[in-house]
Amino acid sequence: MKRALSISCLWICLLVLSSSVIMGQDNHLDITPTPQSLVQKNGHFILNSKTSFAIGKTQRADLKKVAAYFQSKILYSTGYNLNIKNSGSSNAISLQIDKSLKIGNEGYQLTVTPKKVIVKAKTPQGVFYGMQSVMQLLPPQIESETIIDNVAWEIPCVEIKDEPAYGYRGMMLDVCRHFHDVEFVKKQLDIMAMFKMNYFHWHLTDDHLWTIEIKKYPRLAEVGSVRRNADGSIHRGFYTQEQIKEVVAYAAERYITVIPEVELPGHALAALTAYPEYSCTGGPFELRNKWGVEDNVYCAGNDKTFEFLQDILEEVIPLFPGKFLHIGGDECYKGFWEKCPKCKMRMQKEHLKNLEELQSYFVKRVAAMVQKRGKQVIGWDEILEGGLAPEAIVMSWRGMKGGIEAAKQGHSVIMTPTDHCYLDFYQGDPTVEPNTYSMLRLQDCYKYQLIPDSVDASLIMGGQGNLWTESVPHYRQVEYMIWPRALAISETLWTDARLRNWKFFVNRVEQQFERFDRSGVNYARSIYDPIIYPHWDKEHQLKIAMKTEIEGLSLFYTFDNTIPDIYSNMYTDTLSIPKNASMLRVAAYKRQEQAGRLIDITIDALKKRAAEGEKK
Ligand code: TNX
């Protein structure tokens, strides 16, 4: 897939000219991701019980579906069951396909006048995105799951022309470390669609669980989907093929393509527990019940391993009509291969010089099977080691370098580097966040610059946010980790980089919080928490610098164990630690109200952090 056509200068100029409107505080113009061009006009359209959808005389089934989708969303909160008609000269939301538009296939044009809302696009997908923008122009109550009376359902008059910067705008969910059921996955697809994301990468197999039913190998689901945790508790879950089809169809209605990931040659212990004969040692194994990577991987010397994988893929491929299939490829330990007689034979026979080449042989052999079935393979950037499989798409996660290298070799790339896209990392101070590792603040996601210098931009398909779930046991926490950081990711993938503006983005994120509250979506408010930097000065005294991620907050703190409020000391400059202090307590206030969480951190913990900071 090629990067969508670059946005014309005219659009940029239009946006700059209209930026005073956009940057304003008008809540009704809070569309995320920011449209490429938006001009506000006077007046508004009022949606009421008599408003109808107009989808044209031909009553295209695809437009009818789009209309029906939003009809039911609007019904929930307004109680209005809008009619779907052929035409309507006033009080109508007109959905139109216009192939002559000078816009990409996912783009749309939205015109709102007091009489009419017109959404035009080349494709139903474009119309769908135009309608998502309409929803965001309505008051936040539109997201309510129950009827709300006494709301003026106004849509401000606007002229929007919009299309994505990148064709691949994804989210990955790992359901192997912690399983999440179909209903929850569907809810995430709904939310992704609101922000015009179009690929759902479903990490279905790993050392810790195998989560997809394979009829020919029933033990994969029977054995591979049940884990005994280290504390003796059981964690289990898999999807039947019927459920998979249901999710794929549900996603398609939201213009989201589902990409399954079947991990190989590593991250395969759940499969090997069920069928140990495809490992080098023969097992027996148990599903991995501590985090980290398992050493036992598929045997690369045994032809039966490839037959097994082929059989699995033969069942997986028809379930996913999209053109991509992810075969993992990351973090494969090769120590057993080194000792395994069959693997050694394979290396000899195939003239493979080292274990990296054996890994490459493995990936290439499976990639060829997948490609024979008409699919393109995606692999994590380790598939570069020992030589890339022809046509393989590289998902660059260990920074951008894998992506750069792959693009230099002429391969397509999906950028998902840890320091912008890893939604399993902390997003605020570790003392108040659920336990995990490393740091990725909202701002880090927003700074995501996909195209490094020196690569052919057309090979960068786009990017995605990744949620690994080692430390995410509960579905509410999945949402907490994804939102709002995925808003930043969606904007970096949709909106032209030149139009990005952190301050304006934060305003919109804050408006979105209200919408999430209304629709029962969990999210993190970590942007309101203080950021604390303990460090040693030249005299080796502990000092504390603090700041906030967003503007408009003041920090109040105490060292005497009392709870800070606006009458406490306000932070203005680097602090020294008073004698006998044992704890710093600090909270951010927005005007008179406490905005973020109270952070309590002992002086000992601050010292430890300062030391760790020095090591970095
Ligand atoms: C690396 S990213 C992994 C995952 C872990 C993740 C934790 C990648 C291809 N592999 O298996 O869950 O780090 O952040």
XYZ file of C-alpha atoms and ligand atoms in Angstrom:
630
model
C 0.000 0.000 0.000
C 1.299 3.406 -0.865
C 1.164 6.485 1.232
C -1.984 8.382 0.321
C -1.481 11.298 -2.035
C 0.166 14.162 -0.294
C -2.116 16.960 0.708
C -2.161 19.962 -1.530
C -0.608 23.201 -0.433
C -3.962 24.860 -0.840
C -5.374 22.760 1.948
C -2.520 23.672 4.216
C -3.052 27.364 3.468
C -6.753 26.994 4.105
C -6.050 25.396 7.418
C -3.568 28.014 8.451
C -6.052 30.731 7.497
C -8.805 29.049 9.413
C -6.585 28.039 12.280
C -7.886 30.858 14.448
C -11.242 29.160 14.268
C -9.825 25.750 14.940
C -7.602 26.834 17.749
C -10.548 28.503 19.453
C -12.193 26.952 22.449
C -15.398 26.106 20.613
C -16.106 22.599 21.847
C -17.995 21.724 18.729
C -14.947 21.804 16.525
C -13.037 19.166 18.352
C -12.496 16.609 15.651
C -9.732 14.085 16.285
C -7.726 13.352 14.226
C -7.642 16.928 13.002
C -9.022 17.283 9.508
C -6.625 18.439 6.839
C -8.817 21.448 6.138
C -11.666 22.903 8.140
C -13.416 26.226 7.726
C -16.141 27.221 10.117
C -19.136 29.118 8.745
C -21.928 31.002 10.483
C -24.866 29.148 11.951
C -25.601 25.532 12.626
C -27.688 22.591 11.570
C -30.064 21.255 14.201
C -30.605 17.552 14.340
C -34.137 16.649 15.485
C -36.585 13.780 15.311
C -37.547 14.753 11.748
C -34.006 14.725 10.386
C -33.457 11.975 7.859
C -30.597 10.315 6.049
C -30.741 10.781 2.296
C -28.790 8.096 0.449
C -29.900 8.646 -3.146
C -32.390 7.012 -5.466
C -30.268 3.958 -6.086
C -30.348 3.131 -2.375
C -26.871 1.652 -2.462
C -26.670 -1.129 0.081
C -23.268 0.051 1.317
C -24.491 3.607 1.963
C -27.598 2.244 3.623
C -25.337 0.296 5.979
C -23.366 3.417 6.835
C -26.601 5.315 7.450
C -27.959 2.472 9.593
C -24.776 2.410 11.658
C -25.082 6.052 12.624
C -28.862 5.859 12.839
C -28.523 3.409 15.707
C -25.771 5.429 17.416
C -27.869 8.569 17.223
C -30.945 6.720 18.488
C -29.167 5.712 21.714
C -28.507 9.206 22.960
C -31.152 11.346 21.268
C -34.060 8.914 21.118
C -34.615 9.969 17.480
C -35.016 7.154 15.025
C -33.943 8.964 11.863
C -35.498 7.788 8.614
C -33.339 6.578 5.759
C -34.794 8.052 2.547
C -33.779 8.551 -1.080
C -33.548 12.291 -0.945
C -34.273 15.260 1.237
C -33.888 18.896 0.346
C -33.842 20.075 3.931
C -33.311 18.697 7.407
C -31.347 15.855 5.924
C -27.963 14.242 6.243
C -27.116 13.442 2.679
C -24.614 10.655 2.041
C -23.209 10.693 -1.451
C -20.666 8.781 -3.486
C -18.869 11.009 -5.950
C -16.092 9.328 -7.885
C -14.972 12.623 -9.402
C -13.776 14.077 -6.089
C -10.142 15.042 -6.030
C -9.451 13.143 -2.875
C -8.056 9.777 -1.754
C -10.290 6.728 -1.385
C -10.576 7.159 2.372
C -11.126 10.918 2.182
C -14.385 12.824 2.456
C -15.853 16.238 2.026
C -18.289 17.522 4.619
C -20.512 20.536 4.178
C -22.804 21.592 6.980
C -25.348 24.356 6.328
C -28.379 25.259 8.448
C -30.504 23.233 6.018
C -28.409 20.207 5.303
C -25.417 18.064 6.125
C -23.706 16.715 3.035
C -21.077 14.000 3.268
C -19.422 13.198 -0.034
C -16.710 10.690 -0.733
C -15.419 8.406 -3.418
C -16.169 5.338 -1.308
C -18.546 4.296 1.473
C -15.500 4.185 3.742
C -14.924 7.880 3.099
C -18.592 8.571 3.852
C -18.234 6.571 7.067
C -15.302 8.750 8.141
C -17.213 11.879 7.209
C -20.022 10.724 9.459
C -17.544 10.057 12.272
C -16.569 13.713 11.970
C -20.237 14.703 12.081
C -20.597 12.758 15.338
C -17.661 14.635 16.811
C -19.195 17.951 15.786
C -22.333 17.104 17.771
C -22.353 17.869 21.512
C -20.561 15.283 23.706
C -23.880 13.944 24.975
C -24.252 12.243 21.590
C -21.959 9.524 22.982
C -24.340 8.710 25.807
C -25.608 5.162 26.000
C -28.984 6.346 27.304
C -31.361 9.006 26.023
C -30.525 12.529 27.121
C -33.268 15.130 26.898
C -32.976 18.874 26.612
C -29.874 18.947 24.491
C -29.711 21.198 21.449
C -28.262 18.736 18.953
C -26.430 21.378 16.978
C -23.798 20.812 14.333
C -21.816 23.946 13.535
C -21.717 24.953 9.891
C -18.409 23.895 8.400
C -16.674 23.041 5.209
C -14.252 20.162 5.690
C -12.034 18.438 3.209
C -10.133 15.583 4.672
C -8.105 12.505 3.891
C -5.495 10.450 5.723
C -1.777 10.960 5.446
C -1.177 7.202 5.765
C -3.145 4.221 4.560
C -2.261 1.987 7.522
C -3.527 3.272 10.869
C -3.466 0.397 13.291
C -3.886 -0.892 16.804
C -2.481 -4.132 18.121
C -3.992 -6.066 21.003
C -2.222 -8.968 22.684
C -4.845 -11.430 23.918
C -2.305 -14.107 24.932
C -0.842 -12.615 28.071
C -4.345 -11.701 29.164
C -7.321 -12.876 27.186
C -10.145 -10.510 26.251
C -13.484 -11.691 24.982
C -15.342 -10.957 21.769
C -17.633 -8.333 23.254
C -14.679 -6.370 24.547
C -12.784 -6.623 21.264
C -15.872 -5.330 19.462
C -16.067 -2.357 21.779
C -12.458 -1.479 20.988
C -13.224 -1.712 17.279
C -16.069 0.764 17.767
C -13.715 3.211 19.455
C -10.944 2.745 16.901
C -13.422 3.489 14.125
C -14.382 6.769 15.786
C -10.822 7.925 15.251
C -10.600 6.589 11.710
C -8.203 3.733 12.471
C -8.440 0.991 9.901
C -6.310 -2.018 10.915
C -6.712 -4.235 13.962
C -3.685 -6.440 14.516
C -4.788 -9.332 16.698
C -1.879 -11.032 18.490
C -3.472 -14.475 18.797
C -0.667 -16.847 19.738
C 2.303 -16.711 22.096
C 4.161 -18.568 24.834
C 1.427 -17.743 27.299
C -1.742 -18.737 25.428
C -2.988 -19.970 22.065
C -6.306 -18.263 21.416
C -7.676 -19.430 18.068
C -9.517 -22.694 17.446
C -7.837 -24.900 14.846
C -10.070 -27.828 13.944
C -7.332 -30.140 12.722
C -5.372 -29.670 15.959
C -7.963 -29.512 18.748
C -5.319 -29.602 21.484
C -4.230 -26.083 20.505
C -7.441 -24.739 21.993
C -7.912 -27.467 24.617
C -4.405 -27.351 26.042
C -2.885 -24.205 24.574
C -5.585 -21.910 25.859
C -5.374 -22.843 29.532
C -2.538 -21.468 31.642
C -1.772 -22.276 35.232
C -0.334 -19.085 36.660
C 2.567 -19.170 39.107
C 0.121 -18.601 41.999
C -1.909 -21.655 40.957
C -4.811 -19.692 39.450
C -5.987 -20.533 35.953
C -6.088 -18.092 33.056
C -7.846 -19.244 29.915
C -9.518 -18.161 26.751
C -9.737 -18.788 23.035
C -11.958 -17.773 20.145
C -13.907 -20.306 18.129
C -13.683 -19.904 14.379
C -17.287 -18.706 14.425
C -16.349 -15.982 16.895
C -13.396 -14.971 14.762
C -15.686 -14.625 11.745
C -18.071 -12.574 13.828
C -15.315 -10.153 14.865
C -13.939 -9.908 11.324
C -17.415 -9.082 9.969
C -18.018 -6.598 12.774
C -14.711 -4.901 12.013
C -15.482 -4.789 8.283
C -18.700 -2.888 8.993
C -16.438 -0.289 10.593
C -13.960 -0.370 7.700
C -11.381 -2.072 9.862
C -9.334 -4.941 8.479
C -8.324 -7.579 10.984
C -4.779 -8.924 10.722
C -4.201 -12.141 12.645
C -0.775 -12.815 14.090
C 0.369 -16.412 14.344
C 3.783 -16.237 15.996
C 6.727 -18.250 14.742
C 9.382 -19.565 15.047
C 9.553 -18.222 18.644
C 6.845 -17.205 21.123
C 5.326 -20.605 20.434
C 5.267 -22.413 23.774
C 1.468 -22.638 23.971
C 1.423 -24.518 20.661
C 4.374 -26.668 21.724
C 2.706 -27.550 25.019
C -0.170 -28.969 22.978
C 2.084 -30.559 20.316
C 5.600 -30.938 21.782
C 6.720 -33.062 18.825
C 7.300 -29.843 16.841
C 9.983 -28.590 19.243
C 13.659 -29.579 19.146
C 13.583 -31.506 22.442
C 10.125 -33.060 22.342
C 9.041 -31.530 25.644
C 6.951 -32.026 27.731
C 6.108 -28.379 28.343
C 3.710 -26.208 30.245
C 2.428 -22.856 29.126
C 4.816 -20.175 30.250
C 3.618 -18.631 33.482
C 6.221 -15.980 34.008
C 6.643 -13.029 31.671
C 9.556 -12.758 29.293
C 10.455 -14.891 26.320
C 10.517 -18.684 26.259
C 13.615 -20.438 24.939
C 11.844 -23.416 23.377
C 10.769 -22.651 19.821
C 9.567 -24.623 16.798
C 12.159 -27.047 15.441
C 13.528 -25.698 12.181
C 14.959 -29.033 11.088
C 11.769 -31.065 11.179
C 9.668 -30.973 8.003
C 6.677 -31.998 10.072
C 6.855 -28.608 11.820
C 6.227 -26.912 8.502
C 3.359 -29.283 7.696
C 1.840 -28.455 11.074
C 2.171 -24.723 10.423
C 0.847 -25.065 6.916
C -2.243 -26.881 8.207
C -2.809 -24.160 10.767
C -2.426 -21.406 8.209
C -4.795 -23.198 5.822
C -7.462 -22.800 8.496
C -6.485 -19.294 9.545
C -6.232 -17.702 6.103
C -9.865 -18.152 5.007
C -11.089 -16.594 8.250
C -9.416 -13.282 7.451
C -10.300 -11.819 4.081
C -7.802 -8.948 4.409
C -4.603 -9.102 2.406
C -2.162 -9.318 5.318
C -1.113 -12.067 7.692
C 1.371 -11.476 10.494
C 3.777 -14.323 11.219
C 5.605 -12.787 14.182
C 9.285 -13.535 13.849
C 10.459 -11.642 16.937
C 12.705 -12.667 19.806
C 13.513 -16.211 18.726
C 16.040 -17.940 20.983
C 18.268 -20.147 18.887
C 20.119 -22.136 21.550
C 18.128 -25.333 21.008
C 18.605 -25.090 17.247
C 22.340 -24.984 17.812
C 22.277 -28.349 19.566
C 19.478 -30.033 17.613
C 20.690 -32.689 15.112
C 17.768 -32.025 12.764
C 18.428 -28.295 12.752
C 22.133 -28.897 12.132
C 21.219 -31.148 9.202
C 18.957 -28.487 7.813
C 21.744 -25.933 7.976
C 24.082 -28.269 6.145
C 21.594 -29.221 3.486
C 20.459 -25.665 2.832
C 23.997 -24.203 3.101
C 22.971 -21.890 5.926
C 25.993 -20.188 7.415
C 24.609 -19.348 10.827
C 21.554 -19.507 13.070
C 20.252 -16.170 11.757
C 20.144 -17.707 8.314
C 18.285 -20.684 9.750
C 15.725 -18.298 11.222
C 15.469 -16.559 7.873
C 15.014 -19.952 6.169
C 12.154 -20.704 8.571
C 10.410 -17.400 8.005
C 10.887 -17.524 4.247
C 9.485 -21.030 4.030
C 6.343 -20.059 5.926
C 6.085 -16.728 4.098
C 6.078 -18.605 0.795
C 3.131 -20.746 1.988
C 1.195 -17.645 2.934
C 2.038 -15.829 -0.276
C 0.881 -18.845 -2.282
C -2.523 -18.291 -0.747
C -2.511 -14.706 -2.053
C -1.633 -12.940 1.195
C 1.188 -10.598 2.058
C 3.175 -11.445 5.157
C 4.119 -9.029 7.891
C 6.844 -9.791 10.418
C 8.521 -8.005 13.316
C 11.848 -6.444 12.394
C 13.860 -9.524 13.444
C 12.828 -11.033 10.099
C 15.576 -8.867 8.629
C 18.177 -11.041 10.356
C 19.696 -13.555 7.990
C 17.873 -12.039 5.015
C 14.340 -10.806 4.402
C 11.722 -12.978 2.768
C 10.751 -11.599 -0.639
C 7.853 -9.116 -0.458
C 7.637 -9.331 3.344
C 6.431 -6.216 5.136
C 8.503 -5.229 8.151
C 6.913 -4.026 11.345
C 9.633 -1.949 12.954
C 9.400 -2.103 16.752
C 12.982 -1.843 18.051
C 13.103 1.799 17.069
C 12.961 2.912 13.466
C 16.186 1.315 12.305
C 14.635 -1.976 11.196
C 12.101 -0.017 9.191
C 14.781 2.130 7.622
C 16.846 -0.906 6.696
C 13.813 -2.691 5.205
C 12.793 0.378 3.192
C 16.340 0.650 1.885
C 15.915 -2.905 0.626
C 12.699 -1.830 -1.093
C 10.282 -3.435 1.385
C 7.140 -1.835 2.760
C 7.205 -0.880 6.407
C 4.833 -0.324 9.297
C 6.429 1.856 11.950
C 5.656 0.939 15.508
C 8.735 1.904 17.538
C 8.671 1.324 21.282
C 9.397 4.957 22.111
C 6.234 6.197 20.405
C 3.860 3.288 20.134
C 4.205 0.952 23.142
C 1.004 1.458 25.028
C 2.014 -1.092 27.687
C 4.548 1.404 29.085
C 3.886 3.862 31.914
C 2.140 7.057 30.873
C 2.550 8.928 34.146
C 4.441 8.758 37.413
C 5.019 5.090 38.348
C 3.927 5.726 41.939
C 0.348 6.290 40.770
C 0.208 4.198 37.615
C -0.496 0.462 37.416
C 2.774 -1.412 37.543
C 4.658 -1.858 34.271
C 8.010 -0.732 32.862
C 9.546 2.075 30.788
C 7.822 5.391 30.028
C 5.695 6.647 27.175
C 3.800 9.838 27.868
C 1.011 11.153 25.671
C 3.410 13.752 24.374
C 5.873 11.039 23.288
C 3.131 9.421 21.225
C 2.252 12.761 19.699
C 5.873 13.422 18.664
C 5.821 10.358 16.452
C 7.498 11.234 13.146
C 7.006 8.324 10.821
C 9.290 9.027 7.942
C 12.947 9.241 8.814
C 15.147 11.151 6.398
C 16.724 9.035 3.740
C 13.892 6.583 3.162
C 11.447 6.384 0.312
C 8.298 7.769 1.932
C 6.039 5.732 -0.310
C 7.265 2.551 1.404
C 6.059 3.661 4.827
C 2.534 2.295 4.992
C 1.797 3.877 8.350
C 2.020 2.821 11.959
C 0.170 1.448 14.947
C -0.139 1.485 18.705
C 0.734 -1.817 20.394
C -0.858 -2.997 23.585
C 1.009 -5.925 25.079
C -0.886 -7.180 28.087
C 1.599 -8.718 30.518
C 0.660 -6.070 33.071
C -2.867 -5.474 31.834
C -5.116 -8.077 33.430
C -8.440 -6.304 33.268
C -10.443 -4.954 30.351
C -10.892 -1.567 32.026
C -7.140 -1.292 32.213
C -6.805 -2.171 28.534
C -8.832 0.936 27.797
C -6.881 2.924 30.349
C -3.642 2.073 28.586
C -4.960 2.683 25.065
C -6.824 5.960 25.565
C -5.880 8.751 25.161
C -2.490 7.684 23.791
C -4.072 6.060 20.747
C -5.701 9.417 19.985
C -2.214 10.817 19.537
C -1.244 7.864 17.364
C -4.364 8.214 15.241
C -3.634 11.894 14.675
C -0.028 11.265 13.722
C -1.202 8.745 11.137
C -4.119 10.689 9.739
C -3.166 14.347 9.916
C -0.399 15.948 7.933
C 2.613 16.427 10.224
C 2.682 20.145 9.484
C -0.747 20.572 11.023
C 0.092 18.960 14.322
C -0.129 21.205 17.332
C 0.313 19.817 20.844
C -1.637 22.530 22.658
C -4.599 22.269 20.343
C -4.444 18.487 20.543
C -4.560 18.585 24.349
C -7.699 20.762 24.212
C -9.347 18.166 22.055
C -8.178 15.317 24.276
C -9.827 17.036 27.218
C -13.080 17.339 25.288
C -12.801 13.704 24.348
C -12.559 12.744 28.024
C -16.120 13.954 28.457
C -17.233 11.813 25.526
C -15.442 8.784 26.978
C -17.154 9.415 30.310
C -20.523 9.410 28.604
C -19.912 6.231 26.654
C -18.360 4.214 29.479
C -14.869 4.055 27.998
C -12.041 4.086 30.468
C -9.010 6.283 29.849
C -6.021 7.745 31.662
C -5.935 11.295 32.971
C -2.179 11.096 33.500
C -1.612 14.379 31.644
C -2.787 16.095 34.824
C -0.118 14.523 37.010
C 3.164 16.188 37.948
C 6.385 15.026 36.336
C 9.127 14.750 38.938
C 12.857 14.800 38.155
C 15.048 14.129 41.183
C 18.763 14.624 40.503
C 22.070 15.287 42.263
C 23.633 18.720 41.978
C 27.397 19.443 41.822
C 27.663 19.371 45.631
C 25.907 16.026 45.591
C 22.760 17.433 47.148
C 19.454 15.933 46.085
C 17.368 18.423 44.077
C 13.926 18.082 42.640
C 12.758 19.661 39.411
C 9.111 19.349 38.459
C 6.972 20.166 35.474
C 3.667 19.262 33.917
C 2.968 17.658 30.597
C 0.340 20.247 29.669
C -0.009 23.980 30.189
C -2.330 25.684 32.663
C -1.521 23.587 35.724
C 0.134 24.676 38.977
C 1.933 22.289 41.272
C 1.506 22.473 45.052
C 3.680 20.418 47.359
C 4.558 19.651 50.936
C 7.514 18.011 52.680
C 5.831 17.679 56.093
C 3.505 14.796 55.210
C 0.420 17.040 55.045
C -1.792 16.898 51.969
C -0.998 19.765 49.600
C -3.691 22.156 48.414
C -3.678 25.610 46.863
C -2.559 27.118 50.171
C 0.581 24.977 50.228
C 3.834 25.938 48.550
C 3.518 26.415 44.833
C 6.346 25.006 42.787
C 8.265 27.618 40.847
C 11.849 26.414 40.732
C 14.090 23.459 41.598
C 13.620 22.310 45.189
C 16.085 21.331 47.856
C 15.008 18.796 50.423
C 14.387 20.226 53.905
C 16.199 18.520 56.763
C 14.227 15.666 58.344
C 11.786 15.469 55.429
C 10.819 11.901 54.649
C 8.306 12.425 51.830
C 7.382 14.744 48.995
C 3.646 15.100 48.352
C 2.634 16.959 45.218
C -0.520 17.531 43.186
C -1.434 19.574 40.110
C -4.260 22.095 40.223
C -6.160 23.626 37.372
C -7.455 26.928 38.594
C -8.837 26.082 42.055
C -9.499 22.403 41.401
C -7.175 19.477 41.918
C -6.669 18.128 38.403
C -4.280 15.230 38.761
C -3.599 12.616 41.374
C -1.742 13.247 44.593
C 1.751 11.839 44.246
C 3.469 10.680 47.409
C 7.069 9.763 47.027
C 9.543 9.102 49.790
C 12.907 10.845 49.814
C 14.563 7.423 49.646
C 12.593 6.641 46.483
C 13.599 10.007 45.036
C 17.260 9.220 45.748
C 16.888 5.887 44.025
C 15.336 7.548 40.991
C 18.075 10.160 40.864
C 20.669 7.373 40.872
C 18.824 5.487 38.114
C 18.576 8.696 36.093
C 22.327 9.129 36.358
C 22.962 5.636 35.084
C 20.964 6.300 31.909
C 8.410 -7.132 23.161
S 7.380 -6.147 20.485
C 7.618 -8.081 22.548
C 6.448 -8.632 23.247
C 6.358 -8.127 24.657
C 6.676 -6.651 24.679
C 6.531 -6.015 26.045
C 7.593 -7.607 20.234
C 7.607 -7.951 18.832
N 7.796 -8.478 21.251
O 6.442 -10.032 23.204
O 5.069 -8.373 25.114
O 7.996 -6.444 24.235
O 6.660 -4.618 25.960
